[in-house]
Structure formats: C-alpha cells, structure tokens
mmCIF file of C-alpha atoms in Angstrom:
data_model
loop_
_atom_site.group_PDB
_atom_site.id
_atom_site.type_symbol
_atom_site.label_atom_id
_atom_site.label_comp_id
_atom_site.label_asym_id
_atom_site.label_seq_id
_atom_site.Cartn_x
_atom_site.Cartn_y
_atom_site.Cartn_z
ATOM 1 C CA MET A 262 0.000 0.000 0.000
ATOM 2 C CA LYS A 263 0.996 3.606 -0.597
ATOM 3 C CA ILE A 264 0.308 5.550 2.586
ATOM 4 C CA GLY A 265 0.495 9.298 3.074
ATOM 5 C CA LEU A 266 1.497 10.639 6.491
ATOM 6 C CA LEU A 267 0.908 14.079 7.962
ATOM 7 C CA GLY A 268 2.059 14.786 11.492
ATOM 8 C CA GLY A 269 1.460 17.759 13.733
ATOM 9 C CA SER A 270 -0.273 19.056 16.797
ATOM 10 C CA PHE A 271 -3.610 19.572 15.000
ATOM 11 C CA ASP A 272 -4.507 22.028 17.723
ATOM 12 C CA PRO A 273 -6.973 22.309 16.084
ATOM 13 C CA VAL A 274 -7.224 20.548 12.722
ATOM 14 C CA HIS A 275 -8.398 22.931 9.984
ATOM 15 C CA LEU A 276 -9.789 22.786 6.460
ATOM 16 C CA GLY A 277 -6.303 23.153 4.988
ATOM 17 C CA HIS A 278 -5.220 19.857 6.546
ATOM 18 C CA ILE A 279 -8.103 18.002 4.910
ATOM 19 C CA GLN A 280 -7.589 19.758 1.587
ATOM 20 C CA ILE A 281 -3.928 18.815 1.334
ATOM 21 C CA ALA A 282 -4.786 15.211 2.220
ATOM 22 C CA LYS A 283 -7.227 15.161 -0.713
ATOM 23 C CA GLU A 284 -4.597 16.718 -2.984
ATOM 24 C CA ALA A 285 -1.995 14.151 -1.931
ATOM 25 C CA ILE A 286 -4.309 11.177 -2.374
ATOM 26 C CA ALA A 287 -5.064 12.307 -5.919
ATOM 27 C CA ALA A 288 -1.580 13.456 -6.941
ATOM 28 C CA LEU A 289 0.322 10.506 -5.463
ATOM 29 C CA GLN A 290 -2.395 7.877 -6.017
ATOM 30 C CA LEU A 291 -2.326 6.936 -2.360
ATOM 31 C CA ASP A 292 -4.260 4.008 -0.955
ATOM 32 C CA SER A 293 -4.534 5.588 2.477
ATOM 33 C CA PHE A 294 -3.723 8.804 4.317
ATOM 34 C CA TRP A 295 -2.896 8.927 8.029
ATOM 35 C CA PHE A 296 -2.989 11.974 10.277
ATOM 36 C CA ILE A 297 -0.561 11.543 13.173
ATOM 37 C CA PRO A 298 -1.268 13.888 16.101
ATOM 38 C CA THR A 299 1.845 14.308 18.188
ATOM 39 C CA LYS A 300 1.922 13.856 21.926
ATOM 40 C CA HIS A 301 4.821 16.267 22.487
ATOM 41 C CA ASN A 302 5.649 18.369 19.451
ATOM 42 C CA PRO A 303 9.383 19.230 19.451
ATOM 43 C CA TRP A 304 8.572 22.525 17.705
ATOM 44 C CA LYS A 305 5.869 23.671 20.126
ATOM 45 C CA GLU A 306 5.979 23.985 23.895
ATOM 46 C CA ASN A 307 2.252 24.327 24.579
ATOM 47 C CA VAL A 308 -0.718 22.420 23.220
ATOM 48 C CA THR A 309 -4.126 23.792 24.197
ATOM 49 C CA ALA A 310 -6.447 20.838 23.606
ATOM 50 C CA SER A 311 -6.047 17.421 25.188
ATOM 51 C CA ASN A 312 -4.962 14.350 23.250
ATOM 52 C CA THR A 313 -8.540 13.071 23.343
ATOM 53 C CA ASP A 314 -9.945 16.332 22.029
ATOM 54 C CA ARG A 315 -7.411 16.587 19.204
ATOM 55 C CA VAL A 316 -8.096 13.020 18.059
ATOM 56 C CA LYS A 317 -11.841 13.568 18.206
ATOM 57 C CA MET A 318 -11.583 16.795 16.180
ATOM 58 C CA LEU A 319 -9.509 14.991 13.554
ATOM 59 C CA GLN A 320 -12.110 12.242 13.315
ATOM 60 C CA LEU A 321 -14.855 14.828 12.883
ATOM 61 C CA ALA A 322 -12.861 16.672 10.218
ATOM 62 C CA ILE A 323 -12.216 13.460 8.281
ATOM 63 C CA GLY A 324 -15.901 12.567 8.384
ATOM 64 C CA ASN A 325 -16.736 10.061 5.662
ATOM 65 C CA GLN A 326 -13.456 10.362 3.743
ATOM 66 C CA GLU A 327 -12.826 6.630 3.306
ATOM 67 C CA LYS A 328 -9.080 6.785 2.660
ATOM 68 C CA MET A 329 -8.312 9.020 5.635
ATOM 69 C CA GLN A 330 -7.765 7.936 9.215
ATOM 70 C CA VAL A 331 -6.135 8.997 12.488
ATOM 71 C CA SER A 332 -3.065 7.173 13.741
ATOM 72 C CA THR A 333 -2.422 7.495 17.470
ATOM 73 C CA ILE A 334 1.021 5.899 17.248
ATOM 74 C CA GLU A 335 2.675 8.885 18.961
ATOM 75 C CA ILE A 336 -0.081 9.633 21.459
ATOM 76 C CA ASP A 337 -0.135 5.994 22.569
ATOM 77 C CA GLN A 338 3.561 5.968 23.485
ATOM 78 C CA ASP A 339 4.292 5.518 27.184
ATOM 79 C CA SER A 340 7.168 7.975 27.106
ATOM 80 C CA ASN A 341 6.601 11.645 27.883
ATOM 81 C CA GLU A 342 9.615 12.666 25.831
ATOM 82 C CA LYS A 343 9.137 14.851 22.751
ATOM 83 C CA ASN A 344 8.062 12.974 19.648
ATOM 84 C CA TYR A 345 10.603 13.023 16.844
ATOM 85 C CA THR A 346 9.579 12.051 13.336
ATOM 86 C CA ILE A 347 12.590 9.777 12.855
ATOM 87 C CA ASP A 348 11.510 7.572 15.768
ATOM 88 C CA THR A 349 7.920 7.356 14.563
ATOM 89 C CA LEU A 350 9.010 6.460 11.043
ATOM 90 C CA HIS A 351 11.373 3.754 12.285
ATOM 91 C CA THR A 352 8.433 2.187 14.141
ATOM 92 C CA LEU A 353 6.134 2.395 11.131
ATOM 93 C CA VAL A 354 8.671 0.931 8.702
ATOM 94 C CA VAL A 355 9.291 -2.023 11.005
ATOM 95 C CA ARG A 356 5.586 -2.511 11.695
ATOM 96 C CA TYR A 357 4.513 -2.240 8.044
ATOM 97 C CA PRO A 358 7.504 -3.485 5.992
ATOM 98 C CA LYS A 359 5.479 -4.023 2.811
ATOM 99 C CA ASP A 360 4.003 -0.527 2.674
ATOM 100 C CA GLN A 361 5.488 2.587 1.089
ATOM 101 C CA PHE A 362 5.227 5.772 3.120
ATOM 102 C CA TYR A 363 4.987 9.335 1.827
ATOM 103 C CA PHE A 364 5.678 11.866 4.545
ATOM 104 C CA LEU A 365 4.118 15.281 3.857
ATOM 105 C CA MET A 366 5.080 18.702 5.127
ATOM 106 C CA GLY A 367 4.393 22.283 4.119
ATOM 107 C CA MET A 368 7.031 24.436 2.450
ATOM 108 C CA ASP A 369 7.447 26.255 5.774
ATOM 109 C CA GLN A 370 8.913 23.051 7.227
ATOM 110 C CA ALA A 371 10.609 21.904 4.026
ATOM 111 C CA CYS A 372 12.626 25.137 3.925
ATOM 112 C CA ALA A 373 13.916 24.365 7.420
ATOM 113 C CA PHE A 374 14.147 20.601 7.073
ATOM 114 C CA GLU A 375 17.911 20.543 7.730
ATOM 115 C CA LYS A 376 17.070 21.459 11.343
ATOM 116 C CA TRP A 377 15.017 18.321 11.876
ATOM 117 C CA LYS A 378 16.532 15.528 13.916
ATOM 118 C CA SER A 379 18.166 12.958 11.584
ATOM 119 C CA ALA A 380 16.921 14.732 8.465
ATOM 120 C CA LYS A 381 19.059 12.623 6.082
ATOM 121 C CA ASP A 382 17.887 9.382 7.667
ATOM 122 C CA ILE A 383 14.263 10.467 7.337
ATOM 123 C CA SER A 384 14.777 11.107 3.623
ATOM 124 C CA LYS A 385 16.096 7.546 3.223
ATOM 125 C CA LEU A 386 13.310 5.881 5.198
ATOM 126 C CA VAL A 387 10.350 7.423 3.380
ATOM 127 C CA GLN A 388 9.494 9.509 0.362
ATOM 128 C CA LEU A 389 9.320 13.131 1.458
ATOM 129 C CA VAL A 390 6.593 15.287 -0.072
ATOM 130 C CA ALA A 391 6.271 19.068 0.151
ATOM 131 C CA PHE A 392 3.167 21.149 -0.438
ATOM 132 C CA ASN A 393 2.664 24.880 -0.884
ATOM 133 C CA ARG A 394 1.912 27.085 2.128
ATOM 134 C CA GLY A 395 0.805 30.674 1.869
ATOM 135 C CA GLY A 396 3.640 33.119 2.514
ATOM 136 C CA TYR A 397 6.444 30.651 1.752
ATOM 137 C CA PRO A 398 8.437 30.027 -1.443
ATOM 138 C CA GLU A 399 7.340 27.265 -3.759
ATOM 139 C CA ASP A 400 10.896 26.081 -4.283
ATOM 140 C CA HIS A 401 13.965 25.636 -2.054
ATOM 141 C CA GLU A 402 17.341 23.914 -2.207
ATOM 142 C CA ASN A 403 16.155 21.390 0.410
ATOM 143 C CA LEU A 404 13.726 19.886 -2.074
ATOM 144 C CA LYS A 405 16.597 18.602 -4.178
ATOM 145 C CA LYS A 406 18.968 17.948 -1.277
ATOM 146 C CA TYR A 407 16.515 15.632 0.503
ATOM 147 C CA HIS A 408 14.788 14.212 -2.592
ATOM 148 C CA PHE A 409 11.356 15.708 -2.007
ATOM 149 C CA LEU A 410 8.431 15.229 -4.318
ATOM 150 C CA LYS A 411 6.420 18.412 -4.734
ATOM 151 C CA ILE A 412 2.648 18.786 -4.921
ATOM 152 C CA ASP A 413 1.627 21.762 -7.024
ATOM 153 C CA ASN A 414 -1.361 22.665 -4.859
ATOM 154 C CA PRO A 415 -3.015 26.061 -4.333
ATOM 155 C CA PRO A 416 -1.153 27.419 -1.274
ATOM 156 C CA ILE A 417 -2.668 26.416 2.048
ATOM 157 C CA THR A 418 -3.351 29.602 4.015
ATOM 158 C CA ALA A 419 -5.244 28.229 7.018
ATOM 159 C CA SER A 420 -3.380 27.955 10.300
ATOM 160 C CA SER A 421 -4.226 26.743 13.779
ATOM 161 C CA SER A 422 -2.777 29.887 15.354
ATOM 162 C CA GLU A 423 -5.113 32.114 13.324
ATOM 163 C CA ILE A 424 -8.073 29.969 14.331
ATOM 164 C CA LYS A 425 -7.194 30.485 17.981
ATOM 165 C CA GLU A 426 -7.325 34.216 17.286
ATOM 166 C CA GLY A 427 -10.823 34.016 15.838
ATOM 167 C CA ALA A 428 -10.567 32.811 12.218
ATOM 168 C CA ILE A 429 -13.342 30.262 12.705
ATOM 169 C CA GLN A 430 -14.100 30.191 8.964
ATOM 170 C CA MET A 431 -11.016 27.965 8.624
ATOM 171 C CA LEU A 432 -12.767 25.191 10.540
ATOM 172 C CA ASP A 433 -14.990 22.330 9.483
ATOM 173 C CA GLN A 434 -18.447 23.003 10.925
ATOM 174 C CA ASN A 435 -18.452 19.793 12.975
ATOM 175 C CA VAL A 436 -15.078 20.707 14.449
ATOM 176 C CA LEU A 437 -16.272 24.222 15.292
ATOM 177 C CA HIS A 438 -19.320 22.797 17.049
ATOM 178 C CA TYR A 439 -17.071 20.478 19.056
ATOM 179 C CA ILE A 440 -14.738 23.338 19.985
ATOM 180 C CA SER A 441 -17.557 25.604 21.137
ATOM 181 C CA SER A 442 -19.382 22.835 22.985
ATOM 182 C CA HIS A 443 -16.239 21.941 24.921
ATOM 183 C CA GLY A 444 -15.067 25.481 25.600
ATOM 184 C CA LEU A 445 -11.838 25.076 23.626
ATOM 185 C CA TYR A 446 -9.897 28.141 22.418
ATOM 186 C CA LEU A 447 -12.854 30.470 23.095
ATOM 187 C CA ASP A 448 -10.820 32.883 25.199
ATOM 188 C CA GLY A 449 -8.589 33.619 22.194
ATOM 189 C CA MET A 450 -11.353 33.490 19.596
ATOM 190 C CA ILE A 451 -13.254 36.388 21.155
ATOM 191 C CA ARG A 452 -10.236 38.622 21.794
ATOM 192 C CA ASN A 453 -10.433 40.556 18.527
ATOM 193 C CA ARG A 454 -14.156 41.199 18.910
ATOM 194 C CA MET A 455 -13.791 43.601 21.824
ATOM 195 C CA HIS A 456 -11.551 46.112 23.515
ATOM 196 C CA LYS A 457 -9.044 45.008 26.124
ATOM 197 C CA LYS A 458 -11.111 46.067 29.151
ATOM 198 C CA ARG A 459 -14.180 44.155 28.014
ATOM 199 C CA TYR A 460 -12.038 41.172 27.076
ATOM 200 C CA GLN A 461 -10.555 41.047 30.577
ATOM 201 C CA HIS A 462 -14.066 41.396 31.992
ATOM 202 C CA SER A 463 -15.243 38.449 29.861
ATOM 203 C CA LEU A 464 -12.454 36.193 31.121
ATOM 204 C CA SER A 465 -13.109 37.256 34.708
ATOM 205 C CA VAL A 466 -16.845 36.608 34.373
ATOM 206 C CA ALA A 467 -16.144 33.204 32.789
ATOM 207 C CA LYS A 468 -14.014 32.223 35.750
ATOM 208 C CA LEU A 469 -16.585 33.442 38.271
ATOM 209 C CA THR A 470 -19.573 31.875 36.482
ATOM 210 C CA ALA A 471 -17.777 28.518 36.348
ATOM 211 C CA GLN A 472 -16.997 28.840 40.051
ATOM 212 C CA PHE A 473 -20.631 29.611 40.929
ATOM 213 C CA ALA A 474 -21.827 26.722 38.765
ATOM 214 C CA LYS A 475 -19.434 24.232 40.331
ATOM 215 C CA ASN A 476 -20.256 25.275 43.893
ATOM 216 C CA ASN A 477 -23.984 24.986 43.207
ATOM 217 C CA GLY A 478 -23.889 21.520 41.657
ATOM 218 C CA LEU A 479 -24.139 22.726 38.050
ATOM 219 C CA ASP A 480 -21.988 22.097 34.968
ATOM 220 C CA GLU A 481 -18.770 24.069 35.427
ATOM 221 C CA GLN A 482 -17.901 23.909 31.735
ATOM 222 C CA LYS A 483 -21.271 25.357 30.734
ATOM 223 C CA GLY A 484 -20.681 28.143 33.217
ATOM 224 C CA TYR A 485 -17.337 28.933 31.646
ATOM 225 C CA ILE A 486 -18.729 28.934 28.099
ATOM 226 C CA ALA A 487 -21.658 31.175 29.027
ATOM 227 C CA GLY A 488 -19.342 33.517 30.895
ATOM 228 C CA VAL A 489 -16.636 33.866 28.263
ATOM 229 C CA MET A 490 -19.197 34.407 25.457
ATOM 230 C CA HIS A 491 -21.737 36.637 27.236
ATOM 231 C CA ASP A 492 -20.464 39.925 25.752
ATOM 232 C CA VAL A 493 -19.301 38.618 22.369
ATOM 233 C CA ALA A 494 -21.698 40.971 20.499
ATOM 234 C CA LYS A 495 -21.338 43.932 22.875
ATOM 235 C CA GLU A 496 -19.225 45.898 20.381
ATOM 236 C CA MET A 497 -21.061 44.858 17.232
ATOM 237 C CA PRO A 498 -21.417 47.820 14.816
ATOM 238 C CA ILE A 499 -24.770 49.519 15.366
ATOM 239 C CA GLU A 500 -25.841 49.068 11.734
ATOM 240 C CA GLU A 501 -25.351 45.314 11.928
ATOM 241 C CA ALA A 502 -26.920 45.150 15.392
ATOM 242 C CA THR A 503 -30.017 47.044 14.238
ATOM 243 C CA LYS A 504 -30.433 44.805 11.205
ATOM 244 C CA LEU A 505 -30.211 41.637 13.297
ATOM 245 C CA MET A 506 -32.532 42.980 15.986
ATOM 246 C CA LYS A 507 -35.155 43.862 13.351
ATOM 247 C CA GLU A 508 -34.881 40.433 11.754
ATOM 248 C CA TYR A 509 -34.569 38.151 14.774
ATOM 249 C CA TYR A 510 -35.632 40.084 17.877
ATOM 250 C CA PRO A 511 -38.212 42.671 16.764
ATOM 251 C CA GLU A 512 -40.058 42.377 20.076
ATOM 252 C CA TYR A 513 -37.020 43.841 21.854
ATOM 253 C CA LEU A 514 -36.164 46.501 19.284
ATOM 254 C CA GLU A 515 -37.492 49.326 21.488
ATOM 255 C CA LYS A 516 -35.401 48.222 24.456
ATOM 256 C CA PRO A 517 -32.341 50.387 25.247
ATOM 257 C CA LYS A 518 -29.513 49.709 22.791
ATOM 258 C CA PRO A 519 -26.985 48.976 25.598
ATOM 259 C CA ILE A 520 -28.880 45.772 26.445
ATOM 260 C CA TRP A 521 -29.332 44.525 22.871
ATOM 261 C CA HIS A 522 -26.115 42.571 23.194
ATOM 262 C CA GLN A 523 -27.664 39.961 25.480
ATOM 263 C CA TRP A 524 -29.832 38.738 22.594
ATOM 264 C CA LEU A 525 -27.257 39.401 19.907
ATOM 265 C CA SER A 526 -24.542 37.555 21.839
ATOM 266 C CA SER A 527 -26.846 34.542 22.029
ATOM 267 C CA TYR A 528 -27.389 34.864 18.266
ATOM 268 C CA VAL A 529 -23.643 35.006 17.540
ATOM 269 C CA CYS A 530 -23.031 32.010 19.790
ATOM 270 C CA GLU A 531 -25.658 29.930 18.022
ATOM 271 C CA LYS A 532 -25.212 31.030 14.414
ATOM 272 C CA GLU A 533 -21.486 31.768 14.196
ATOM 273 C CA PHE A 534 -19.943 29.575 16.905
ATOM 274 C CA LEU A 535 -22.564 26.798 16.526
ATOM 275 C CA ILE A 536 -23.262 26.546 20.247
ATOM 276 C CA GLY A 537 -26.442 24.504 20.420
ATOM 277 C CA ASP A 538 -26.886 24.149 24.175
ATOM 278 C CA GLN A 539 -30.138 25.964 24.922
ATOM 279 C CA GLU A 540 -29.299 26.392 28.601
ATOM 280 C CA ILE A 541 -26.136 28.307 27.706
ATOM 281 C CA LEU A 542 -27.918 30.417 25.075
ATOM 282 C CA LYS A 543 -30.763 31.262 27.472
ATOM 283 C CA ALA A 544 -28.307 32.201 30.224
ATOM 284 C CA ILE A 545 -26.609 34.638 27.842
ATOM 285 C CA GLU A 546 -29.974 36.109 26.819
ATOM 286 C CA ASP A 547 -30.794 36.736 30.477
ATOM 287 C CA HIS A 548 -27.440 38.012 31.705
ATOM 288 C CA THR A 549 -28.212 41.746 31.665
ATOM 289 C CA THR A 550 -31.903 42.014 32.552
ATOM 290 C CA ALA A 551 -32.656 38.536 33.952
ATOM 291 C CA SER A 552 -36.124 37.089 33.285
ATOM 292 C CA THR A 553 -38.940 35.283 35.060
ATOM 293 C CA THR A 554 -37.764 32.049 33.406
ATOM 294 C CA ILE A 555 -34.080 32.423 34.238
ATOM 295 C CA SER A 556 -32.334 29.130 35.031
ATOM 296 C CA LYS A 557 -29.844 28.465 37.795
ATOM 297 C CA LEU A 558 -27.064 28.679 35.229
ATOM 298 C CA GLY A 559 -28.530 31.993 34.132
ATOM 299 C CA LYS A 560 -28.457 33.187 37.729
ATOM 300 C CA CYS A 561 -24.791 32.232 37.948
ATOM 301 C CA LEU A 562 -23.976 34.319 34.879
ATOM 302 C CA TYR A 563 -26.190 37.241 35.910
ATOM 303 C CA CYS A 564 -24.530 37.456 39.312
ATOM 304 C CA ALA A 565 -21.014 36.919 37.964
ATOM 305 C CA ASP A 566 -21.508 39.761 35.497
ATOM 306 C CA LYS A 567 -22.731 42.113 38.231
ATOM 307 C CA LEU A 568 -20.175 41.034 40.844
ATOM 308 C CA ASP A 569 -17.085 40.817 38.632
ATOM 309 C CA PRO A 570 -14.177 41.950 40.862
ATOM 310 C CA LEU A 571 -12.829 43.998 37.940
ATOM 311 C CA ARG A 572 -15.774 46.381 38.296
ATOM 312 C CA GLY A 573 -13.841 48.070 41.077
ATOM 313 C CA TYR A 574 -15.935 47.619 44.193
ATOM 314 C CA ASP A 575 -15.782 45.085 46.997
ATOM 315 C CA SER A 576 -18.166 42.304 45.984
ATOM 316 C CA SER A 577 -16.510 39.591 48.056
ATOM 317 C CA ALA A 578 -19.427 39.132 50.466
ATOM 318 C CA ASP A 579 -21.949 38.750 47.637
ATOM 319 C CA ILE A 580 -19.592 36.393 45.780
ATOM 320 C CA ALA A 581 -19.348 34.244 48.900
ATOM 321 C CA LEU A 582 -23.153 34.157 49.128
ATOM 322 C CA CYS A 583 -23.458 33.077 45.478
ATOM 323 C CA ASN A 584 -20.926 30.299 46.021
ATOM 324 C CA LYS A 585 -22.987 29.073 48.945
ATOM 325 C CA ASP A 586 -26.466 29.522 47.456
ATOM 326 C CA ILE A 587 -26.919 30.989 43.979
ATOM 327 C CA ASP A 588 -30.657 31.483 44.506
ATOM 328 C CA ALA A 589 -30.000 33.637 47.551
ATOM 329 C CA GLY A 590 -27.193 35.441 45.754
ATOM 330 C CA PHE A 591 -29.480 36.153 42.787
ATOM 331 C CA ARG A 592 -32.164 37.590 45.059
ATOM 332 C CA LYS A 593 -29.553 39.762 46.713
ATOM 333 C CA SER A 594 -28.405 41.043 43.315
ATOM 334 C CA LEU A 595 -31.974 41.899 42.318
ATOM 335 C CA GLN A 596 -32.504 43.728 45.594
ATOM 336 C CA SER A 597 -29.245 45.622 45.188
ATOM 337 C CA PHE A 598 -30.192 46.709 41.671
ATOM 338 C CA TYR A 599 -33.609 47.889 42.859
ATOM 339 C CA ASP A 600 -32.194 49.792 45.835
ATOM 340 C CA PHE A 601 -29.458 51.409 43.719
ATOM 341 C CA SER A 602 -31.914 52.462 41.008
ATOM 342 C CA LYS A 603 -34.350 53.974 43.500
ATOM 343 C CA ALA A 604 -31.624 55.810 45.391
ATOM 344 C CA ASN A 605 -30.260 57.305 42.175
ATOM 345 C CA HIS A 606 -33.695 58.019 40.666
ATOM 346 C CA ARG A 607 -33.060 55.771 37.677
ATOM 347 C CA GLU A 608 -35.941 54.556 35.556
ATOM 348 C CA ILE A 609 -36.637 50.845 35.964
ATOM 349 C CA ASP A 610 -38.022 48.719 33.131
ATOM 350 C CA PRO A 611 -41.546 47.533 34.101
ATOM 351 C CA VAL A 612 -40.529 43.967 33.220
ATOM 352 C CA PHE A 613 -38.028 44.080 36.085
ATOM 353 C CA PHE A 614 -40.860 44.273 38.608
ATOM 354 C CA GLU A 615 -42.264 40.943 37.362
ATOM 355 C CA ILE A 616 -38.850 39.392 37.958
ATOM 356 C CA TYR A 617 -38.416 41.191 41.269
ATOM 357 C CA HIS A 618 -41.795 40.124 42.667
ATOM 358 C CA LYS A 619 -41.306 36.509 41.553
ATOM 359 C CA PHE A 620 -37.873 35.953 43.032
ATOM 360 C CA ILE A 621 -37.761 38.244 46.017
ATOM 361 C CA GLY A 622 -40.853 36.454 47.216
ATOM 362 C CA GLU A 623 -39.037 33.092 47.125
ATOM 363 C CA ASN A 624 -37.994 32.095 50.612
#
C-alpha cells in the first residue's frame, strides 16, 4: 500500500489539513492517508487541547473520507519525551515493511528541514513530499537535497494559530461545534471582537460563572462557556446590530440599545460559533436584565456579570453568598439593583418588577 502521512499538533485541525490530504491522495495515487497527532511536538511547547480532544476533532474533520484515518502511534507511546519524526518512522517501517510511506510537510517546514533531527535518515526511510503554504516560497534547495516530491497545490493559508485568534471560517463546521461545545480556544477566539477592558471582563466573568456553577452543583464547563461568550456581540457595529434585531428580535427593538447585546450575543453564539446548548444560550440572553424564566445557570452568569471583581468595588461578600447559594445570591443582586436604582432616581423597566416580585418572594 501507498500511505500518506501528515504529522502535527492539529490544535486544532483545519480545512487546509483536509484539503492537502485530498490533494496528496489524488496526486500521489495513495491508498490511504494517516494523520498523526503528536503527543509532544518538538517545535511547540504548549498544546491547548487534550490528546482526546485533538483526536476527536480529527475524526470529525475526516468525516466520511474513506481513505483518511487517524493514527495514534505517537499519542499511545508511554514515554513523555518529545516525539521526533525519525523515531515514529522507524516504528512504522518495522511494523509495516510491505508498505510505502509518503511523509508530507508544508514548504514552511521543508525550507527548514535541515534542522530536523536525523533529516538525512528520514529522507532515506520514506518519500518526502512538500506542499505549498501561503507566505512561503514554492521552491527551495532542500527539495533537491533531501529528494522531495512536490505537490503543485493552491497554497494552504489556514493555520491553527489564526483559528485560535478568531478565524473560525477555517474550521470544518463539525469541528467548530465540538470546539464551542467543549469550551476550547474560546478565550482567544473572542479577543479581537472587543476592547481590552471588556475582554478582561469576559475572562473574569467566565471564571466566576464557572466557580458559581461548580459550587452549586451545576456544569462548570457550561458556566465557563456562558461567561466567556456573554459579551461577544457587545461591540457589534450599530448598523449590523439594528439589522439583526429587526430580523430576529423585533419584540425587543425598542429596548435600550446597551442591552441589545444579550440577545445578539446569544445569536452570535448559536449562528457563528454553533453553540447549540439551549441552557447556555438562554443564560446569555438573560445576563443583563434577567427574566422570570431564568435558570440556575442563568443566575450564575447574571450574578457573575454584576459582581465581577474587575468592576472596582468590593463584591466579596456577595460572591461568597453566590458560592454558597446561587438562589439567595441572585435575590440579593436583584434587591441591590432595585435599591441602587431607587436611590439614584433611575428609571426601571416595568418587566423588572415581574422578575423582582417573583424571586424576592421566594424564601
């Protein structure tokens, strides 16, 4: 058999990885193509997702591509030492002596291949194959020196680092859903959607919401996701916000613009980030104004948003109450909002009184 190999962290796998696998299968007439997620990448110190998550994302990205599969040969090793390609290839050649291996890498790595451990030995063990990467030359002296084959593919521009900074369009939809549902990379993905102060607030609220959820017997991960995403649409351009409110939330169009983001953030989470958990989406929708149907998770987010230590006042006593009993903490937050608004002669939305009378009366 002719088997293509592509190693890497796949943290996360992106559309470019799948595209180059398709190109290689066609160009090299491969019988099979194996993705090899590394356990300890010698080129990278930190991997965000767990081994399990990275394998699962690869499987989702492959989908029904019959010739593609995930090899866990490196992840399954007992050693915690860094994985070097030469060692993996030695194992594969011994294990599958009748098969011919084609080891793929982008031109970014091919141009620096002389720095790889045992580069010459690698070139003798397998057929090296280079493919075009955006921003790198399409030819290099290493191609001849190490006997590379070259795939003349449209340059791959997707990168895992860009995805972690918010380029979610580079992801397979099933992978994006997995990422969002498991709270992976979200802290980086939202960074460019807001100013630094709001970004720091979002991370702080995520931490506090997760803490409240955990201490009240709820799903800590859901708390984190709701918290980190609650303000994702807060800085949406007003033209776009108005259009979406008219189309999807016309019943709230007359509400003050500063609170539109609770509905629009839920929209962005569902439509752009593919978060399908209705409890998380409802918590985000309720995080500014609350509602008579607010869930316990929603109460965790509502209180975390109001009590965020970064707001600059001592909220430690109320935080302690929420950690002990989120229902009591929520009632206290409602009472505090009412008292503050009355003392400062601020207008209160009539809907608030429905919420106030329902929950303050709970004892």
